[in-house]
PDB file of N, CA and C in Angstrom:
ATOM      1  N   MET A  23     -12.774 168.359 -90.160  1.00 84.00           N
ATOM      2  CA  MET A  23     -11.861 169.202 -90.901  1.00 84.00           C
ATOM      3  C   MET A  23     -12.671 169.995 -91.933  1.00 84.00           C
ATOM      4  N   SER A  24     -12.427 171.296 -92.001  1.00 90.00           N
ATOM      5  CA  SER A  24     -13.176 172.147 -92.922  1.00 90.00           C
ATOM      6  C   SER A  24     -12.645 172.012 -94.348  1.00 90.00           C
ATOM      7  N   THR A  25     -13.449 172.456 -95.301  1.00 89.00           N
ATOM      8  CA  THR A  25     -13.037 172.452 -96.702  1.00 89.00           C
ATOM      9  C   THR A  25     -11.780 173.280 -96.895  1.00 89.00           C
ATOM     10  N   LEU A  26     -11.692 174.413 -96.213  1.00 90.00           N
ATOM     11  CA  LEU A  26     -10.501 175.263 -96.315  1.00 90.00           C
ATOM     12  C   LEU A  26      -9.262 174.521 -95.824  1.00 90.00           C
ATOM     13  N   ASP A  27      -9.398 173.766 -94.729  1.00 94.00           N
ATOM     14  CA  ASP A  27      -8.273 172.980 -94.215  1.00 94.00           C
ATOM     15  C   ASP A  27      -7.835 171.922 -95.231  1.00 94.00           C
ATOM     16  N   ILE A  28      -8.802 171.267 -95.842  1.00 96.00           N
ATOM     17  CA  ILE A  28      -8.497 170.239 -96.842  1.00 96.00           C
ATOM     18  C   ILE A  28      -7.795 170.869 -98.043  1.00 96.00           C
ATOM     19  N   ASP A  29      -8.332 171.998 -98.529  1.00 96.00           N
ATOM     20  CA  ASP A  29      -7.718 172.689 -99.670  1.00 96.00           C
ATOM     21  C   ASP A  29      -6.305 173.143 -99.330  1.00 96.00           C
ATOM     22  N   ASP A  30      -6.105 173.603 -98.105  1.00 95.00           N
ATOM     23  CA  ASP A  30      -4.782 174.042 -97.671  1.00 95.00           C
ATOM     24  C   ASP A  30      -3.800 172.866 -97.644  1.00 95.00           C
ATOM     25  N   GLU A  31      -4.253 171.706 -97.194  1.00 96.00           N
ATOM     26  CA  GLU A  31      -3.392 170.516 -97.184  1.00 96.00           C
ATOM     27  C   GLU A  31      -2.994 170.120 -98.603  1.00 96.00           C
ATOM     28  N   ILE A  32      -3.938 170.215 -99.531  1.00 97.00           N
ATOM     29  CA  ILE A  32      -3.639 169.904-100.930  1.00 97.00           C
ATOM     30  C   ILE A  32      -2.585 170.868-101.460  1.00 97.00           C
ATOM     31  N   ALA A  33      -2.755 172.167-101.190  1.00 96.00           N
ATOM     32  CA  ALA A  33      -1.789 173.174-101.643  1.00 96.00           C
ATOM     33  C   ALA A  33      -0.408 172.904-101.055  1.00 96.00           C
ATOM     34  N   GLN A  34      -0.352 172.540 -99.791  1.00 94.00           N
ATOM     35  CA  GLN A  34       0.939 172.247 -99.158  1.00 94.00           C
ATOM     36  C   GLN A  34       1.604 171.029 -99.793  1.00 94.00           C
ATOM     37  N   GLU A  35       0.811 170.016-100.093  1.00 95.00           N
ATOM     38  CA  GLU A  35       1.380 168.826-100.733  1.00 95.00           C
ATOM     39  C   GLU A  35       1.901 169.155-102.131  1.00 95.00           C
ATOM     40  N   ILE A  36       1.157 169.955-102.873  1.00 96.00           N
ATOM     41  CA  ILE A  36       1.592 170.351-104.214  1.00 96.00           C
ATOM     42  C   ILE A  36       2.922 171.093-104.138  1.00 96.00           C
ATOM     43  N   CYS A  37       3.061 171.996-103.191  1.00 93.00           N
ATOM     44  CA  CYS A  37       4.293 172.791-103.084  1.00 93.00           C
ATOM     45  C   CYS A  37       5.452 171.997-102.488  1.00 93.00           C
ATOM     46  N   THR A  38       5.169 170.915-101.806  1.00 92.00           N
ATOM     47  CA  THR A  38       6.221 170.087-101.228  1.00 92.00           C
ATOM     48  C   THR A  38       6.696 169.021-102.215  1.00 92.00           C
ATOM     49  N   ARG A  39       5.746 168.390-102.896  1.00 94.00           N
ATOM     50  CA  ARG A  39       6.071 167.248-103.757  1.00 94.00           C
ATOM     51  C   ARG A  39       5.933 167.551-105.246  1.00 94.00           C
ATOM     52  N   PHE A  40       5.360 168.705-105.590  1.00 96.00           N
ATOM     53  CA  PHE A  40       5.096 169.082-106.981  1.00 96.00           C
ATOM     54  C   PHE A  40       4.178 168.076-107.672  1.00 96.00           C
ATOM     55  N   GLU A  41       3.348 167.407-106.880  1.00 96.00           N
ATOM     56  CA  GLU A  41       2.339 166.521-107.433  1.00 96.00           C
ATOM     57  C   GLU A  41       1.236 166.311-106.403  1.00 96.00           C
ATOM     58  N   TYR A  42       0.079 165.908-106.916  1.00 97.00           N
ATOM     59  CA  TYR A  42      -1.033 165.570-106.043  1.00 97.00           C
ATOM     60  C   TYR A  42      -1.916 164.596-106.803  1.00 97.00           C
ATOM     61  N   SER A  43      -2.238 163.507-106.188  1.00 95.00           N
ATOM     62  CA  SER A  43      -3.145 162.516-106.749  1.00 95.00           C
ATOM     63  C   SER A  43      -2.723 162.096-108.165  1.00 95.00           C
ATOM     64  N   GLY A  44      -1.408 161.906-108.347  1.00 96.00           N
ATOM     65  CA  GLY A  44      -0.892 161.452-109.630  1.00 96.00           C
ATOM     66  C   GLY A  44      -0.691 162.528-110.675  1.00 96.00           C
ATOM     67  N   GLN A  45      -1.071 163.761-110.363  1.00 97.00           N
ATOM     68  CA  GLN A  45      -0.909 164.873-111.310  1.00 97.00           C
ATOM     69  C   GLN A  45       0.338 165.671-110.944  1.00 97.00           C
ATOM     70  N   HIS A  46       1.190 165.946-111.941  1.00 98.00           N
ATOM     71  CA  HIS A  46       2.427 166.707-111.732  1.00 98.00           C
ATOM     72  C   HIS A  46       2.158 168.193-111.961  1.00 98.00           C
ATOM     73  N   PHE A  47       2.829 169.050-111.185  1.00 98.00           N
ATOM     74  CA  PHE A  47       2.680 170.501-111.302  1.00 98.00           C
ATOM     75  C   PHE A  47       4.047 171.139-111.476  1.00 98.00           C
ATOM     76  N   ASP A  48       4.147 172.077-112.408  1.00 97.00           N
ATOM     77  CA  ASP A  48       5.403 172.774-112.668  1.00 97.00           C
ATOM     78  C   ASP A  48       5.562 173.960-111.732  1.00 97.00           C
ATOM     79  N   GLU A  49       6.796 174.172-111.281  1.00 96.00           N
ATOM     80  CA  GLU A  49       7.087 175.327-110.438  1.00 96.00           C
ATOM     81  C   GLU A  49       6.726 176.600-111.199  1.00 96.00           C
ATOM     82  N   GLY A  50       6.073 177.520-110.517  1.00 96.00           N
ATOM     83  CA  GLY A  50       5.665 178.786-111.115  1.00 96.00           C
ATOM     84  C   GLY A  50       4.254 178.782-111.678  1.00 96.00           C
ATOM     85  N   SER A  51       3.616 177.610-111.750  1.00 98.00           N
ATOM     86  CA  SER A  51       2.234 177.567-112.223  1.00 98.00           C
ATOM     87  C   SER A  51       1.283 177.879-111.068  1.00 98.00           C
ATOM     88  N   PHE A  52       0.030 178.121-111.390  1.00 98.00           N
ATOM     89  CA  PHE A  52      -0.989 178.472-110.405  1.00 98.00           C
ATOM     90  C   PHE A  52      -2.102 177.430-110.469  1.00 98.00           C
ATOM     91  N   VAL A  53      -2.473 176.891-109.307  1.00 98.00           N
ATOM     92  CA  VAL A  53      -3.433 175.795-109.235  1.00 98.00           C
ATOM     93  C   VAL A  53      -4.721 176.273-108.574  1.00 98.00           C
ATOM     94  N   ALA A  54      -5.847 176.009-109.231  1.00 98.00           N
ATOM     95  CA  ALA A  54      -7.165 176.331-108.682  1.00 98.00           C
ATOM     96  C   ALA A  54      -7.668 175.112-107.905  1.00 98.00           C
ATOM     97  N   ILE A  55      -7.987 175.326-106.628  1.00 98.00           N
ATOM     98  CA  ILE A  55      -8.411 174.242-105.740  1.00 98.00           C
ATOM     99  C   ILE A  55      -9.721 174.652-105.071  1.00 98.00           C
ATOM    100  N   GLU A  56     -10.663 173.699-104.996  1.00 97.00           N
ATOM    101  CA  GLU A  56     -11.912 173.986-104.283  1.00 97.00           C
ATOM    102  C   GLU A  56     -12.571 172.680-103.898  1.00 97.00           C
ATOM    103  N   GLY A  57     -13.046 172.629-102.679  1.00 95.00           N
ATOM    104  CA  GLY A  57     -13.785 171.463-102.216  1.00 95.00           C
ATOM    105  C   GLY A  57     -12.974 170.179-102.193  1.00 95.00           C
ATOM    106  N   GLY A  58     -11.665 170.302-101.951  1.00 95.00           N
ATOM    107  CA  GLY A  58     -10.818 169.122-101.910  1.00 95.00           C
ATOM    108  C   GLY A  58     -10.441 168.582-103.277  1.00 95.00           C
ATOM    109  N   ARG A  59     -10.645 169.395-104.320  1.00 97.00           N
ATOM    110  CA  ARG A  59     -10.335 168.967-105.690  1.00 97.00           C
ATOM    111  C   ARG A  59      -9.478 170.004-106.390  1.00 97.00           C
ATOM    112  N   VAL A  60      -8.586 169.543-107.244  1.00 98.00           N
ATOM    113  CA  VAL A  60      -7.843 170.430-108.136  1.00 98.00           C
ATOM    114  C   VAL A  60      -8.727 170.638-109.357  1.00 98.00           C
ATOM    115  N   LEU A  61      -9.109 171.895-109.602  1.00 98.00           N
ATOM    116  CA  LEU A  61      -9.999 172.194-110.718  1.00 98.00           C
ATOM    117  C   LEU A  61      -9.251 172.478-112.007  1.00 98.00           C
ATOM    118  N   GLY A  62      -8.005 172.938-111.894  1.00 98.00           N
ATOM    119  CA  GLY A  62      -7.226 173.224-113.089  1.00 98.00           C
ATOM    120  C   GLY A  62      -5.965 173.985-112.754  1.00 98.00           C
ATOM    121  N   VAL A  63      -5.162 174.215-113.794  1.00 98.00           N
ATOM    122  CA  VAL A  63      -3.871 174.884-113.647  1.00 98.00           C
ATOM    123  C   VAL A  63      -3.779 175.998-114.672  1.00 98.00           C
ATOM    124  N   GLY A  64      -3.263 177.150-114.226  1.00 98.00           N
ATOM    125  CA  GLY A  64      -3.053 178.281-115.121  1.00 98.00           C
ATOM    126  C   GLY A  64      -1.621 178.772-115.044  1.00 98.00           C
ATOM    127  N   GLY A  65      -1.235 179.541-116.036  1.00 98.00           N
ATOM    128  CA  GLY A  65       0.101 180.117-116.055  1.00 98.00           C
ATOM    129  C   GLY A  65       0.215 181.380-115.230  1.00 98.00           C
ATOM    130  N   THR A  66      -0.944 181.977-114.905  1.00 98.00           N
ATOM    131  CA  THR A  66      -0.984 183.189-114.086  1.00 98.00           C
ATOM    132  C   THR A  66      -2.074 183.034-113.029  1.00 98.00           C
ATOM    133  N   PHE A  67      -2.014 183.914-112.027  1.00 98.00           N
ATOM    134  CA  PHE A  67      -3.067 183.915-111.008  1.00 98.00           C
ATOM    135  C   PHE A  67      -4.430 184.142-111.656  1.00 98.00           C
ATOM    136  N   GLU A  68      -4.477 185.083-112.588  1.00 98.00           N
ATOM    137  CA  GLU A  68      -5.738 185.426-113.235  1.00 98.00           C
ATOM    138  C   GLU A  68      -6.338 184.230-113.969  1.00 98.00           C
ATOM    139  N   GLU A  69      -5.495 183.448-114.653  1.00 98.00           N
ATOM    140  CA  GLU A  69      -5.990 182.261-115.357  1.00 98.00           C
ATOM    141  C   GLU A  69      -6.567 181.244-114.377  1.00 98.00           C
ATOM    142  N   ALA A  70      -5.869 181.000-113.277  1.00 98.00           N
ATOM    143  CA  ALA A  70      -6.361 180.040-112.284  1.00 98.00           C
ATOM    144  C   ALA A  70      -7.635 180.552-111.619  1.00 98.00           C
ATOM    145  N   ASN A  71      -7.701 181.844-111.359  1.00 97.00           N
ATOM    146  CA  ASN A  71      -8.902 182.430-110.767  1.00 97.00           C
ATOM    147  C   ASN A  71     -10.085 182.297-111.727  1.00 97.00           C
ATOM    148  N   GLU A  72      -9.835 182.451-113.016  1.00 97.00           N
ATOM    149  CA  GLU A  72     -10.891 182.293-114.016  1.00 97.00           C
ATOM    150  C   GLU A  72     -11.395 180.847-114.044  1.00 97.00           C
ATOM    151  N   ILE A  73     -10.517 179.893-113.813  1.00 98.00           N
ATOM    152  CA  ILE A  73     -10.936 178.488-113.727  1.00 98.00           C
ATOM    153  C   ILE A  73     -11.936 178.316-112.588  1.00 98.00           C
ATOM    154  N   LEU A  74     -11.669 178.945-111.448  1.00 98.00           N
ATOM    155  CA  LEU A  74     -12.620 178.889-110.327  1.00 98.00           C
ATOM    156  C   LEU A  74     -13.966 179.475-110.736  1.00 98.00           C
ATOM    157  N   ARG A  75     -13.944 180.644-111.361  1.00 97.00           N
ATOM    158  CA  ARG A  75     -15.193 181.311-111.747  1.00 97.00           C
ATOM    159  C   ARG A  75     -15.986 180.467-112.740  1.00 97.00           C
ATOM    160  N   ARG A  76     -15.300 179.925-113.768  1.00 97.00           N
ATOM    161  CA  ARG A  76     -15.985 179.106-114.778  1.00 97.00           C
ATOM    162  C   ARG A  76     -16.547 177.825-114.179  1.00 97.00           C
ATOM    163  N   SER A  77     -15.949 177.372-113.081  1.00 97.00           N
ATOM    164  CA  SER A  77     -16.421 176.161-112.400  1.00 97.00           C
ATOM    165  C   SER A  77     -17.597 176.451-111.474  1.00 97.00           C
ATOM    166  N   GLY A  78     -17.996 177.725-111.400  1.00 97.00           N
ATOM    167  CA  GLY A  78     -19.137 178.094-110.579  1.00 97.00           C
ATOM    168  C   GLY A  78     -18.817 178.342-109.120  1.00 97.00           C
ATOM    169  N   VAL A  79     -17.541 178.471-108.802  1.00 96.00           N
ATOM    170  CA  VAL A  79     -17.147 178.731-107.416  1.00 96.00           C
ATOM    171  C   VAL A  79     -17.424 180.201-107.107  1.00 96.00           C
ATOM    172  N   PRO A  80     -18.226 180.494-106.085  1.00 94.00           N
ATOM    173  CA  PRO A  80     -18.532 181.888-105.748  1.00 94.00           C
ATOM    174  C   PRO A  80     -17.272 182.673-105.367  1.00 94.00           C
ATOM    175  N   ALA A  81     -17.294 183.968-105.651  1.00 89.00           N
ATOM    176  CA  ALA A  81     -16.175 184.845-105.279  1.00 89.00           C
ATOM    177  C   ALA A  81     -15.921 184.723-103.782  1.00 89.00           C
ATOM    178  N   GLY A  82     -14.658 184.654-103.403  1.00 88.00           N
ATOM    179  CA  GLY A  82     -14.294 184.524-101.997  1.00 88.00           C
ATOM    180  C   GLY A  82     -14.178 183.091-101.523  1.00 88.00           C
ATOM    181  N   GLU A  83     -14.543 182.142-102.373  1.00 93.00           N
ATOM    182  CA  GLU A  83     -14.400 180.730-102.035  1.00 93.00           C
ATOM    183  C   GLU A  83     -13.378 180.106-102.969  1.00 93.00           C
ATOM    184  N   GLY A  84     -12.881 178.953-102.604  1.00 95.00           N
ATOM    185  CA  GLY A  84     -11.854 178.306-103.401  1.00 95.00           C
ATOM    186  C   GLY A  84     -10.495 178.886-103.076  1.00 95.00           C
ATOM    187  N   MET A  85      -9.474 178.371-103.735  1.00 96.00           N
ATOM    188  CA  MET A  85      -8.104 178.778-103.435  1.00 96.00           C
ATOM    189  C   MET A  85      -7.279 178.703-104.708  1.00 96.00           C
ATOM    190  N   VAL A  86      -6.387 179.664-104.867  1.00 97.00           N
ATOM    191  CA  VAL A  86      -5.380 179.607-105.920  1.00 97.00           C
ATOM    192  C   VAL A  86      -4.033 179.586-105.225  1.00 97.00           C
ATOM    193  N   CYS A  87      -3.227 178.577-105.529  1.00 96.00           N
ATOM    194  CA  CYS A  87      -1.887 178.536-104.937  1.00 96.00           C
ATOM    195  C   CYS A  87      -0.848 178.575-106.049  1.00 96.00           C
ATOM    196  N   GLU A  88       0.232 179.296-105.784  1.00 96.00           N
ATOM    197  CA  GLU A  88       1.359 179.319-106.711  1.00 96.00           C
ATOM    198  C   GLU A  88       2.283 178.173-106.327  1.00 96.00           C
ATOM    199  N   VAL A  89       2.643 177.378-107.308  1.00 96.00           N
ATOM    200  CA  VAL A  89       3.514 176.235-107.053  1.00 96.00           C
ATOM    201  C   VAL A  89       4.938 176.747-106.910  1.00 96.00           C
ATOM    202  N   GLU A  90       5.447 176.652-105.708  1.00 92.00           N
ATOM    203  CA  GLU A  90       6.818 177.088-105.437  1.00 92.00           C
ATOM    204  C   GLU A  90       7.362 176.280-104.276  1.00 92.00           C
ATOM    205  N   ARG A  91       8.652 176.214-104.213  1.00 85.00           N
ATOM    206  CA  ARG A  91       9.296 175.481-103.125  1.00 85.00           C
ATOM    207  C   ARG A  91       9.077 176.234-101.814  1.00 85.00           C
ATOM    208  N   PRO A  92       8.885 175.491-100.725  1.00 77.00           N
ATOM    209  CA  PRO A  92       8.743 176.158 -99.426  1.00 77.00           C
ATOM    210  C   PRO A  92       9.983 176.996 -99.114  1.00 77.00           C
ATOM    211  N   CYS A  93       9.770 178.150 -98.542  1.00 72.00           N
ATOM    212  CA  CYS A  93      10.864 179.060 -98.200  1.00 72.00           C
ATOM    213  C   CYS A  93      10.990 179.108 -96.685  1.00 72.00           C
ATOM    214  N   ARG A  94      12.155 178.789 -96.215  1.00 71.00           N
ATOM    215  CA  ARG A  94      12.395 178.869 -94.779  1.00 71.00           C
ATOM    216  C   ARG A  94      13.117 180.176 -94.498  1.00 71.00           C
ATOM    217  N   ILE A  95      12.537 180.972 -93.671  1.00 70.00           N
ATOM    218  CA  ILE A  95      13.114 182.272 -93.343  1.00 70.00           C
ATOM    219  C   ILE A  95      13.892 182.144 -92.040  1.00 70.00           C
ATOM    220  N   MET A  96      15.125 182.579 -92.076  1.00 63.00           N
ATOM    221  CA  MET A  96      15.953 182.562 -90.868  1.00 63.00           C
ATOM    222  C   MET A  96      16.308 183.998 -90.514  1.00 63.00           C
ATOM    223  N   ILE A  97      16.037 184.360 -89.294  1.00 71.00           N
ATOM    224  CA  ILE A  97      16.377 185.697 -88.809  1.00 71.00           C
ATOM    225  C   ILE A  97      17.370 185.518 -87.676  1.00 71.00           C
ATOM    226  N   ARG A  98      18.475 186.227 -87.777  1.00 68.00           N
ATOM    227  CA  ARG A  98      19.498 186.124 -86.727  1.00 68.00           C
ATOM    228  C   ARG A  98      19.662 187.443 -86.048  1.00 68.00           C
TER     229      ARG A  98
END
């Protein structure tokens, strides 16, 4: 399993359960994830992206996910 797959699983769990590894996340917050770890939480995308940069994550790597409930789209 690739690092991206692991990070994606973490993001999905956060958006499904609003928690990961004992840490609670508020709806509407932005979570910086890289290498299978939550690096921090920001109130905006820019804040979470800055957490990635300060952690030394190269541009284009890592992930920022917005904590929100899954949306099921129905088309009839």
